[in-house]
Amino acid sequence: MPISRRDMLTATTGAVSLAALGDLGMAGAANAAAATPDGAAGKAETNERFLARLLGRDKLFWSPNVQPEGYKSLERILATRPIRRGASVRTFPRKEIGPLTYQDQTRTETLDDFMKLEHVAGIIGIRDGVIRLERYGLGLKPTEHWTSMSMVKSITSTIVGCALHDRLVPSLDVEVARYVGVLKGSAYADVTLRQLLTMTSGIQWDENYMNPQADVNLHYEKVIADRQAGGILAHLATLPRAHPPGTYFHYNTGDTFVIGCLLTAAIGGHLADYFSNRIWSRIGTEQDALFLLESDDGQEVAGSSASATLRDYARFGEFILGGGIAGGRQVLPEGWVVEATKPSAPREDPAGGGYGYQWWTSTDGSFAAQGFAGQTLRIHPANKSVIVILSALPSKEFRPVGEASLTRRANFMRALDAMMGHA
């Protein structure tokens, strides 16, 4: 019987741990025979780099025995740049809620059930500036990073707000080609920043995570793992237009990568440094965070897999809930949070959900940053609440029959929000 790509990955990653990668590098292991992906003459990969590259290429295909360790250790596999914290830490008062239960599909489930069934590494709930719940699982510690996956798209949107406030970008209607020269003459050239933010670029792009040949895997994840500087833009410049810009919502991580390149040009420096200076170092974060890079010391990947601690994600949520005040100073345009988190993309959803500027919106008035494998930062302005859930949800073939539920998370968060309000 032929061995599938996923079976090969599971077998490989089951046998080679991240700790082993570090041991190989520290021991000065022999160089691999193959040249580095960037083609540097006479330069060969160490075993550590070779194995890390293989792991990184298949990040969206990791099996459950790899996900938890990999999600908290991406800096050991891929290129990253620190987002520096500040000198002071914001602490929150605590008032823990009692035992939590919620209803899902006629079943009564508990907090422990939720953490097990949703493969939760960390959950924190804050209401009125008070921590009401904080729990950890899957070996995650409060001081350890966990990948954001696509939650970082909402951070990137917020950096756009900062750039507008600082007049580094004149408006959301600037066209891509003005800032990203590689895309001049491409289908992206006359797409506006607003259209990128709302995922309405109209560019033909395959975001199917389970298809190894999809753009998001072959021309994004693989490029990042191979640390090929300029590789993502080079591919984006070849893509045709599927719809007129601004007319059709299509989720496209490539769009957010372009936002990051546009911002880098407008800012004239690293996104990590700018984000740190304007927000991260001013909101009382405990730890440095990390931006994923396309290549060594290269372009920040604005659309996926930044890393931070559970509490620091919550601090960013509190910053958004507060309307964009960092260190006692307004750093976002007046009304930006309301504008960015209202449904503005032409997205059809039977449940009424919408999409704003890289934020998912809900009919109950909440909005959320969401990422692959169950990463969620959910903010409910009316309830003055922030909930962060970090997870390692396996793909469906690894989940027991009946475990997955499309309604569980929403029901859990509603119950948690209500209970936090009564605490």
PDB file of N, CA and C in Angstrom, residues 156-247:
ATOM      1  N   THR A 156      -1.903  42.806  12.628  1.00  0.00           N
ATOM      2  CA  THR A 156      -1.458  43.538  11.447  1.00  0.00           C
ATOM      3  C   THR A 156      -2.430  44.648  11.088  1.00  0.00           C
ATOM      4  N   SER A 157      -3.718  44.359  11.160  1.00  0.00           N
ATOM      5  CA  SER A 157      -4.730  45.391  10.937  1.00  0.00           C
ATOM      6  C   SER A 157      -4.540  46.558  11.901  1.00  0.00           C
ATOM      7  N   THR A 158      -4.222  46.236  13.145  1.00  0.00           N
ATOM      8  CA  THR A 158      -4.026  47.276  14.158  1.00  0.00           C
ATOM      9  C   THR A 158      -2.784  48.112  13.859  1.00  0.00           C
ATOM     10  N   ILE A 159      -1.742  47.478  13.322  1.00  0.00           N
ATOM     11  CA  ILE A 159      -0.547  48.232  12.919  1.00  0.00           C
ATOM     12  C   ILE A 159      -0.888  49.196  11.788  1.00  0.00           C
ATOM     13  N   VAL A 160      -1.796  48.797  10.887  1.00  0.00           N
ATOM     14  CA  VAL A 160      -2.270  49.724   9.855  1.00  0.00           C
ATOM     15  C   VAL A 160      -2.885  50.949  10.510  1.00  0.00           C
ATOM     16  N   GLY A 161      -3.692  50.723  11.553  1.00  0.00           N
ATOM     17  CA  GLY A 161      -4.285  51.846  12.272  1.00  0.00           C
ATOM     18  C   GLY A 161      -3.236  52.778  12.845  1.00  0.00           C
ATOM     19  N   CYS A 162      -2.177  52.204  13.423  1.00  0.00           N
ATOM     20  CA  CYS A 162      -1.080  53.021  13.957  1.00  0.00           C
ATOM     21  C   CYS A 162      -0.429  53.848  12.855  1.00  0.00           C
ATOM     22  N   ALA A 163      -0.186  53.221  11.706  1.00  0.00           N
ATOM     23  CA  ALA A 163       0.462  53.925  10.595  1.00  0.00           C
ATOM     24  C   ALA A 163      -0.413  55.061  10.079  1.00  0.00           C
ATOM     25  N   LEU A 164      -1.727  54.855  10.067  1.00  0.00           N
ATOM     26  CA  LEU A 164      -2.638  55.946   9.697  1.00  0.00           C
ATOM     27  C   LEU A 164      -2.575  57.074  10.716  1.00  0.00           C
ATOM     28  N   HIS A 165      -2.586  56.716  11.993  1.00  0.00           N
ATOM     29  CA  HIS A 165      -2.524  57.710  13.066  1.00  0.00           C
ATOM     30  C   HIS A 165      -1.239  58.518  12.995  1.00  0.00           C
ATOM     31  N   ASP A 166      -0.136  57.864  12.639  1.00  0.00           N
ATOM     32  CA  ASP A 166       1.162  58.526  12.541  1.00  0.00           C
ATOM     33  C   ASP A 166       1.391  59.186  11.178  1.00  0.00           C
ATOM     34  N   ARG A 167       0.378  59.102  10.295  1.00  0.00           N
ATOM     35  CA  ARG A 167       0.432  59.706   8.957  1.00  0.00           C
ATOM     36  C   ARG A 167       1.568  59.136   8.103  1.00  0.00           C
ATOM     37  N   LEU A 168       1.895  57.895   8.374  1.00  0.00           N
ATOM     38  CA  LEU A 168       2.857  57.198   7.526  1.00  0.00           C
ATOM     39  C   LEU A 168       2.171  56.601   6.305  1.00  0.00           C
ATOM     40  N   VAL A 169       0.870  56.371   6.414  1.00  0.00           N
ATOM     41  CA  VAL A 169       0.021  55.950   5.303  1.00  0.00           C
ATOM     42  C   VAL A 169      -1.092  56.991   5.182  1.00  0.00           C
ATOM     43  N   PRO A 170      -1.309  57.583   3.997  1.00  0.00           N
ATOM     44  CA  PRO A 170      -2.275  58.680   3.890  1.00  0.00           C
ATOM     45  C   PRO A 170      -3.723  58.255   4.041  1.00  0.00           C
ATOM     46  N   SER A 171      -4.078  57.056   3.561  1.00  0.00           N
ATOM     47  CA  SER A 171      -5.458  56.581   3.660  1.00  0.00           C
ATOM     48  C   SER A 171      -5.498  55.099   3.347  1.00  0.00           C
ATOM     49  N   LEU A 172      -6.659  54.500   3.546  1.00  0.00           N
ATOM     50  CA  LEU A 172      -6.826  53.084   3.217  1.00  0.00           C
ATOM     51  C   LEU A 172      -7.026  52.865   1.728  1.00  0.00           C
ATOM     52  N   ASP A 173      -7.120  53.939   0.968  1.00  0.00           N
ATOM     53  CA  ASP A 173      -7.380  53.806  -0.457  1.00  0.00           C
ATOM     54  C   ASP A 173      -6.117  53.901  -1.310  1.00  0.00           C
ATOM     55  N   VAL A 174      -4.933  53.869  -0.661  1.00  0.00           N
ATOM     56  CA  VAL A 174      -3.687  53.825  -1.423  1.00  0.00           C
ATOM     57  C   VAL A 174      -3.579  52.479  -2.122  1.00  0.00           C
ATOM     58  N   GLU A 175      -2.950  52.473  -3.295  1.00  0.00           N
ATOM     59  CA  GLU A 175      -2.805  51.240  -4.069  1.00  0.00           C
ATOM     60  C   GLU A 175      -1.491  50.544  -3.764  1.00  0.00           C
ATOM     61  N   VAL A 176      -1.505  49.239  -3.880  1.00  0.00           N
ATOM     62  CA  VAL A 176      -0.356  48.412  -3.515  1.00  0.00           C
ATOM     63  C   VAL A 176       0.914  48.834  -4.251  1.00  0.00           C
ATOM     64  N   ALA A 177       0.802  49.083  -5.546  1.00  0.00           N
ATOM     65  CA  ALA A 177       1.989  49.363  -6.356  1.00  0.00           C
ATOM     66  C   ALA A 177       2.747  50.599  -5.889  1.00  0.00           C
ATOM     67  N   ARG A 178       2.083  51.492  -5.194  1.00  0.00           N
ATOM     68  CA  ARG A 178       2.758  52.699  -4.680  1.00  0.00           C
ATOM     69  C   ARG A 178       3.846  52.331  -3.678  1.00  0.00           C
ATOM     70  N   TYR A 179       3.690  51.218  -2.973  1.00  0.00           N
ATOM     71  CA  TYR A 179       4.617  50.833  -1.913  1.00  0.00           C
ATOM     72  C   TYR A 179       5.390  49.549  -2.205  1.00  0.00           C
ATOM     73  N   VAL A 180       4.795  48.639  -2.970  1.00  0.00           N
ATOM     74  CA  VAL A 180       5.409  47.327  -3.195  1.00  0.00           C
ATOM     75  C   VAL A 180       5.758  47.208  -4.668  1.00  0.00           C
ATOM     76  N   GLY A 181       6.985  47.626  -5.023  1.00  0.00           N
ATOM     77  CA  GLY A 181       7.383  47.715  -6.414  1.00  0.00           C
ATOM     78  C   GLY A 181       7.341  46.400  -7.156  1.00  0.00           C
ATOM     79  N   VAL A 182       7.595  45.289  -6.465  1.00  0.00           N
ATOM     80  CA  VAL A 182       7.600  43.971  -7.113  1.00  0.00           C
ATOM     81  C   VAL A 182       6.241  43.655  -7.737  1.00  0.00           C
ATOM     82  N   LEU A 183       5.176  44.251  -7.184  1.00  0.00           N
ATOM     83  CA  LEU A 183       3.828  43.945  -7.658  1.00  0.00           C
ATOM     84  C   LEU A 183       3.324  44.911  -8.715  1.00  0.00           C
ATOM     85  N   LYS A 184       4.151  45.852  -9.148  1.00  0.00           N
ATOM     86  CA  LYS A 184       3.773  46.712 -10.270  1.00  0.00           C
ATOM     87  C   LYS A 184       3.575  45.853 -11.513  1.00  0.00           C
ATOM     88  N   GLY A 185       2.485  46.114 -12.230  1.00  0.00           N
ATOM     89  CA  GLY A 185       2.193  45.332 -13.422  1.00  0.00           C
ATOM     90  C   GLY A 185       1.495  44.021 -13.147  1.00  0.00           C
ATOM     91  N   SER A 186       1.316  43.665 -11.879  1.00  0.00           N
ATOM     92  CA  SER A 186       0.615  42.427 -11.523  1.00  0.00           C
ATOM     93  C   SER A 186      -0.851  42.729 -11.248  1.00  0.00           C
ATOM     94  N   ALA A 187      -1.622  41.669 -11.012  1.00  0.00           N
ATOM     95  CA  ALA A 187      -3.031  41.857 -10.682  1.00  0.00           C
ATOM     96  C   ALA A 187      -3.222  42.562  -9.345  1.00  0.00           C
ATOM     97  N   TYR A 188      -2.190  42.561  -8.521  1.00  0.00           N
ATOM     98  CA  TYR A 188      -2.259  43.251  -7.229  1.00  0.00           C
ATOM     99  C   TYR A 188      -2.031  44.768  -7.345  1.00  0.00           C
ATOM    100  N   ALA A 189      -1.504  45.241  -8.459  1.00  0.00           N
ATOM    101  CA  ALA A 189      -0.982  46.610  -8.540  1.00  0.00           C
ATOM    102  C   ALA A 189      -1.991  47.672  -8.115  1.00  0.00           C
ATOM    103  N   ASP A 190      -3.241  47.585  -8.589  1.00  0.00           N
ATOM    104  CA  ASP A 190      -4.219  48.622  -8.273  1.00  0.00           C
ATOM    105  C   ASP A 190      -5.178  48.226  -7.150  1.00  0.00           C
ATOM    106  N   VAL A 191      -4.877  47.118  -6.466  1.00  0.00           N
ATOM    107  CA  VAL A 191      -5.647  46.740  -5.277  1.00  0.00           C
ATOM    108  C   VAL A 191      -5.306  47.717  -4.156  1.00  0.00           C
ATOM    109  N   THR A 192      -6.313  48.145  -3.405  1.00  0.00           N
ATOM    110  CA  THR A 192      -6.078  49.116  -2.344  1.00  0.00           C
ATOM    111  C   THR A 192      -5.836  48.432  -0.999  1.00  0.00           C
ATOM    112  N   LEU A 193      -5.292  49.205  -0.093  1.00  0.00           N
ATOM    113  CA  LEU A 193      -5.068  48.709   1.265  1.00  0.00           C
ATOM    114  C   LEU A 193      -6.384  48.300   1.906  1.00  0.00           C
ATOM    115  N   ARG A 194      -7.433  49.052   1.669  1.00  0.00           N
ATOM    116  CA  ARG A 194      -8.743  48.697   2.224  1.00  0.00           C
ATOM    117  C   ARG A 194      -9.197  47.340   1.702  1.00  0.00           C
ATOM    118  N   GLN A 195      -8.987  47.078   0.424  1.00  0.00           N
ATOM    119  CA  GLN A 195      -9.398  45.804  -0.162  1.00  0.00           C
ATOM    120  C   GLN A 195      -8.561  44.646   0.376  1.00  0.00           C
ATOM    121  N   LEU A 196      -7.294  44.894   0.660  1.00  0.00           N
ATOM    122  CA  LEU A 196      -6.486  43.866   1.306  1.00  0.00           C
ATOM    123  C   LEU A 196      -7.014  43.559   2.699  1.00  0.00           C
ATOM    124  N   LEU A 197      -7.358  44.611   3.442  1.00  0.00           N
ATOM    125  CA  LEU A 197      -7.843  44.426   4.813  1.00  0.00           C
ATOM    126  C   LEU A 197      -9.136  43.628   4.861  1.00  0.00           C
ATOM    127  N   THR A 198      -9.984  43.796   3.852  1.00  0.00           N
ATOM    128  CA  THR A 198     -11.277  43.111   3.845  1.00  0.00           C
ATOM    129  C   THR A 198     -11.260  41.824   3.030  1.00  0.00           C
ATOM    130  N   MET A 199     -10.074  41.379   2.602  1.00  0.00           N
ATOM    131  CA  MET A 199      -9.931  40.151   1.819  1.00  0.00           C
ATOM    132  C   MET A 199     -10.768  40.196   0.539  1.00  0.00           C
ATOM    133  N   THR A 200     -10.758  41.353  -0.116  1.00  0.00           N
ATOM    134  CA  THR A 200     -11.507  41.496  -1.362  1.00  0.00           C
ATOM    135  C   THR A 200     -10.573  41.924  -2.508  1.00  0.00           C
ATOM    136  N   SER A 201      -9.344  41.434  -2.473  1.00  0.00           N
ATOM    137  CA  SER A 201      -8.393  41.778  -3.535  1.00  0.00           C
ATOM    138  C   SER A 201      -8.831  41.248  -4.890  1.00  0.00           C
ATOM    139  N   GLY A 202      -9.596  40.166  -4.898  1.00  0.00           N
ATOM    140  CA  GLY A 202     -10.019  39.546  -6.141  1.00  0.00           C
ATOM    141  C   GLY A 202      -8.975  38.640  -6.762  1.00  0.00           C
ATOM    142  N   ILE A 203      -7.855  38.434  -6.070  1.00  0.00           N
ATOM    143  CA  ILE A 203      -6.775  37.610  -6.605  1.00  0.00           C
ATOM    144  C   ILE A 203      -7.122  36.124  -6.463  1.00  0.00           C
ATOM    145  N   GLN A 204      -6.763  35.341  -7.470  1.00  0.00           N
ATOM    146  CA  GLN A 204      -6.996  33.889  -7.425  1.00  0.00           C
ATOM    147  C   GLN A 204      -5.958  33.240  -6.513  1.00  0.00           C
ATOM    148  N   TRP A 205      -6.426  32.616  -5.436  1.00  0.00           N
ATOM    149  CA  TRP A 205      -5.530  32.065  -4.412  1.00  0.00           C
ATOM    150  C   TRP A 205      -6.206  30.865  -3.762  1.00  0.00           C
ATOM    151  N   ASP A 206      -5.474  29.803  -3.565  1.00  0.00           N
ATOM    152  CA  ASP A 206      -6.002  28.585  -2.944  1.00  0.00           C
ATOM    153  C   ASP A 206      -5.546  28.532  -1.488  1.00  0.00           C
ATOM    154  N   GLU A 207      -6.491  28.632  -0.561  1.00  0.00           N
ATOM    155  CA  GLU A 207      -6.216  28.645   0.879  1.00  0.00           C
ATOM    156  C   GLU A 207      -6.585  27.312   1.516  1.00  0.00           C
ATOM    157  N   ASN A 208      -6.665  26.240   0.732  1.00  0.00           N
ATOM    158  CA  ASN A 208      -7.036  24.921   1.252  1.00  0.00           C
ATOM    159  C   ASN A 208      -5.847  24.330   2.005  1.00  0.00           C
ATOM    160  N   TYR A 209      -5.913  24.357   3.338  1.00  0.00           N
ATOM    161  CA  TYR A 209      -4.784  23.937   4.163  1.00  0.00           C
ATOM    162  C   TYR A 209      -4.435  22.463   3.984  1.00  0.00           C
ATOM    163  N   MET A 210      -5.407  21.650   3.621  1.00  0.00           N
ATOM    164  CA  MET A 210      -5.165  20.217   3.520  1.00  0.00           C
ATOM    165  C   MET A 210      -4.729  19.781   2.124  1.00  0.00           C
ATOM    166  N   ASN A 211      -4.548  20.727   1.218  1.00  0.00           N
ATOM    167  CA  ASN A 211      -4.058  20.418  -0.115  1.00  0.00           C
ATOM    168  C   ASN A 211      -2.581  20.802  -0.194  1.00  0.00           C
ATOM    169  N   PRO A 212      -1.666  19.834  -0.274  1.00  0.00           N
ATOM    170  CA  PRO A 212      -0.235  20.157  -0.295  1.00  0.00           C
ATOM    171  C   PRO A 212       0.168  21.063  -1.450  1.00  0.00           C
ATOM    172  N   GLN A 213      -0.632  21.073  -2.544  1.00  0.00           N
ATOM    173  CA  GLN A 213      -0.301  21.879  -3.716  1.00  0.00           C
ATOM    174  C   GLN A 213      -0.974  23.250  -3.704  1.00  0.00           C
ATOM    175  N   ALA A 214      -1.744  23.550  -2.662  1.00  0.00           N
ATOM    176  CA  ALA A 214      -2.412  24.849  -2.575  1.00  0.00           C
ATOM    177  C   ALA A 214      -1.385  25.962  -2.422  1.00  0.00           C
ATOM    178  N   ASP A 215      -1.756  27.164  -2.854  1.00  0.00           N
ATOM    179  CA  ASP A 215      -0.860  28.316  -2.718  1.00  0.00           C
ATOM    180  C   ASP A 215      -0.363  28.469  -1.287  1.00  0.00           C
ATOM    181  N   VAL A 216      -1.271  28.293  -0.322  1.00  0.00           N
ATOM    182  CA  VAL A 216      -0.902  28.544   1.065  1.00  0.00           C
ATOM    183  C   VAL A 216       0.158  27.574   1.563  1.00  0.00           C
ATOM    184  N   ASN A 217       0.225  26.408   0.983  1.00  0.00           N
ATOM    185  CA  ASN A 217       1.247  25.431   1.361  1.00  0.00           C
ATOM    186  C   ASN A 217       2.490  25.514   0.482  1.00  0.00           C
ATOM    187  N   LEU A 218       2.297  25.403  -0.830  1.00  0.00           N
ATOM    188  CA  LEU A 218       3.433  25.305  -1.744  1.00  0.00           C
ATOM    189  C   LEU A 218       4.190  26.625  -1.908  1.00  0.00           C
ATOM    190  N   HIS A 219       3.460  27.743  -1.862  1.00  0.00           N
ATOM    191  CA  HIS A 219       4.082  29.037  -2.145  1.00  0.00           C
ATOM    192  C   HIS A 219       4.076  29.987  -0.945  1.00  0.00           C
ATOM    193  N   TYR A 220       3.788  29.442   0.225  1.00  0.00           N
ATOM    194  CA  TYR A 220       3.766  30.277   1.437  1.00  0.00           C
ATOM    195  C   TYR A 220       4.472  29.546   2.567  1.00  0.00           C
ATOM    196  N   GLU A 221       3.852  28.501   3.099  1.00  0.00           N
ATOM    197  CA  GLU A 221       4.470  27.751   4.190  1.00  0.00           C
ATOM    198  C   GLU A 221       5.832  27.181   3.778  1.00  0.00           C
ATOM    199  N   LYS A 222       5.925  26.632   2.582  1.00  0.00           N
ATOM    200  CA  LYS A 222       7.179  26.046   2.121  1.00  0.00           C
ATOM    201  C   LYS A 222       8.252  27.121   1.935  1.00  0.00           C
ATOM    202  N   VAL A 223       7.878  28.270   1.391  1.00  0.00           N
ATOM    203  CA  VAL A 223       8.836  29.369   1.204  1.00  0.00           C
ATOM    204  C   VAL A 223       9.387  29.839   2.543  1.00  0.00           C
ATOM    205  N   ILE A 224       8.506  29.949   3.541  1.00  0.00           N
ATOM    206  CA  ILE A 224       8.932  30.391   4.875  1.00  0.00           C
ATOM    207  C   ILE A 224       9.868  29.367   5.504  1.00  0.00           C
ATOM    208  N   ALA A 225       9.539  28.092   5.362  1.00  0.00           N
ATOM    209  CA  ALA A 225      10.394  27.045   5.923  1.00  0.00           C
ATOM    210  C   ALA A 225      11.754  27.008   5.230  1.00  0.00           C
ATOM    211  N   ASP A 226      11.762  27.267   3.931  1.00  0.00           N
ATOM    212  CA  ASP A 226      13.013  27.268   3.162  1.00  0.00           C
ATOM    213  C   ASP A 226      13.772  28.586   3.310  1.00  0.00           C
ATOM    214  N   ARG A 227      13.144  29.568   3.950  1.00  0.00           N
ATOM    215  CA  ARG A 227      13.745  30.889   4.198  1.00  0.00           C
ATOM    216  C   ARG A 227      14.200  31.544   2.891  1.00  0.00           C
ATOM    217  N   GLN A 228      13.276  31.563   1.926  1.00  0.00           N
ATOM    218  CA  GLN A 228      13.555  32.133   0.609  1.00  0.00           C
ATOM    219  C   GLN A 228      13.120  33.587   0.569  1.00  0.00           C
ATOM    220  N   ALA A 229      14.043  34.505   0.713  1.00  0.00           N
ATOM    221  CA  ALA A 229      13.724  35.931   0.700  1.00  0.00           C
ATOM    222  C   ALA A 229      13.068  36.316  -0.623  1.00  0.00           C
ATOM    223  N   GLY A 230      11.919  36.979  -0.545  1.00  0.00           N
ATOM    224  CA  GLY A 230      11.216  37.431  -1.739  1.00  0.00           C
ATOM    225  C   GLY A 230      10.392  36.379  -2.426  1.00  0.00           C
ATOM    226  N   GLY A 231      10.392  35.158  -1.923  1.00  0.00           N
ATOM    227  CA  GLY A 231       9.706  34.063  -2.603  1.00  0.00           C
ATOM    228  C   GLY A 231       8.201  34.214  -2.647  1.00  0.00           C
ATOM    229  N   ILE A 232       7.606  34.741  -1.576  1.00  0.00           N
ATOM    230  CA  ILE A 232       6.149  34.854  -1.546  1.00  0.00           C
ATOM    231  C   ILE A 232       5.681  35.928  -2.523  1.00  0.00           C
ATOM    232  N   LEU A 233       6.294  37.103  -2.485  1.00  0.00           N
ATOM    233  CA  LEU A 233       5.909  38.165  -3.421  1.00  0.00           C
ATOM    234  C   LEU A 233       6.123  37.737  -4.868  1.00  0.00           C
ATOM    235  N   ALA A 234       7.193  37.010  -5.121  1.00  0.00           N
ATOM    236  CA  ALA A 234       7.463  36.557  -6.484  1.00  0.00           C
ATOM    237  C   ALA A 234       6.306  35.712  -7.003  1.00  0.00           C
ATOM    238  N   HIS A 235       5.748  34.865  -6.142  1.00  0.00           N
ATOM    239  CA  HIS A 235       4.596  34.059  -6.555  1.00  0.00           C
ATOM    240  C   HIS A 235       3.347  34.917  -6.683  1.00  0.00           C
ATOM    241  N   LEU A 236       3.107  35.800  -5.720  1.00  0.00           N
ATOM    242  CA  LEU A 236       1.907  36.634  -5.772  1.00  0.00           C
ATOM    243  C   LEU A 236       1.868  37.474  -7.050  1.00  0.00           C
ATOM    244  N   ALA A 237       3.019  37.880  -7.536  1.00  0.00           N
ATOM    245  CA  ALA A 237       3.091  38.702  -8.743  1.00  0.00           C
ATOM    246  C   ALA A 237       2.634  37.945  -9.988  1.00  0.00           C
ATOM    247  N   THR A 238       2.573  36.616  -9.906  1.00  0.00           N
ATOM    248  CA  THR A 238       2.177  35.809 -11.072  1.00  0.00           C
ATOM    249  C   THR A 238       0.690  35.459 -11.078  1.00  0.00           C
ATOM    250  N   LEU A 239      -0.011  35.736  -9.998  1.00  0.00           N
ATOM    251  CA  LEU A 239      -1.384  35.251  -9.866  1.00  0.00           C
ATOM    252  C   LEU A 239      -2.358  36.099 -10.677  1.00  0.00           C
ATOM    253  N   PRO A 240      -3.352  35.457 -11.286  1.00  0.00           N
ATOM    254  CA  PRO A 240      -4.359  36.197 -12.055  1.00  0.00           C
ATOM    255  C   PRO A 240      -5.460  36.741 -11.145  1.00  0.00           C
ATOM    256  N   ARG A 241      -6.281  37.566 -11.728  1.00  0.00           N
ATOM    257  CA  ARG A 241      -7.435  38.125 -11.014  1.00  0.00           C
ATOM    258  C   ARG A 241      -8.657  37.244 -11.260  1.00  0.00           C
ATOM    259  N   ALA A 242      -9.355  36.889 -10.190  1.00  0.00           N
ATOM    260  CA  ALA A 242     -10.567  36.081 -10.303  1.00  0.00           C
ATOM    261  C   ALA A 242     -11.830  36.931 -10.243  1.00  0.00           C
ATOM    262  N   HIS A 243     -11.760  38.082  -9.552  1.00  0.00           N
ATOM    263  CA  HIS A 243     -12.907  38.974  -9.392  1.00  0.00           C
ATOM    264  C   HIS A 243     -12.421  40.421  -9.391  1.00  0.00           C
ATOM    265  N   PRO A 244     -13.262  41.354  -9.775  1.00  0.00           N
ATOM    266  CA  PRO A 244     -12.880  42.759  -9.648  1.00  0.00           C
ATOM    267  C   PRO A 244     -12.612  43.098  -8.176  1.00  0.00           C
ATOM    268  N   PRO A 245     -11.573  43.866  -7.890  1.00  0.00           N
ATOM    269  CA  PRO A 245     -11.262  44.204  -6.485  1.00  0.00           C
ATOM    270  C   PRO A 245     -12.457  44.858  -5.798  1.00  0.00           C
ATOM    271  N   GLY A 246     -12.657  44.469  -4.527  1.00  0.00           N
ATOM    272  CA  GLY A 246     -13.710  45.058  -3.717  1.00  0.00           C
ATOM    273  C   GLY A 246     -15.074  44.438  -3.862  1.00  0.00           C
ATOM    274  N   THR A 247     -15.217  43.430  -4.728  1.00  0.00           N
ATOM    275  CA  THR A 247     -16.551  42.884  -5.003  1.00  0.00           C
ATOM    276  C   THR A 247     -16.825  41.530  -4.393  1.00  0.00           C
TER     277      THR A 247
END
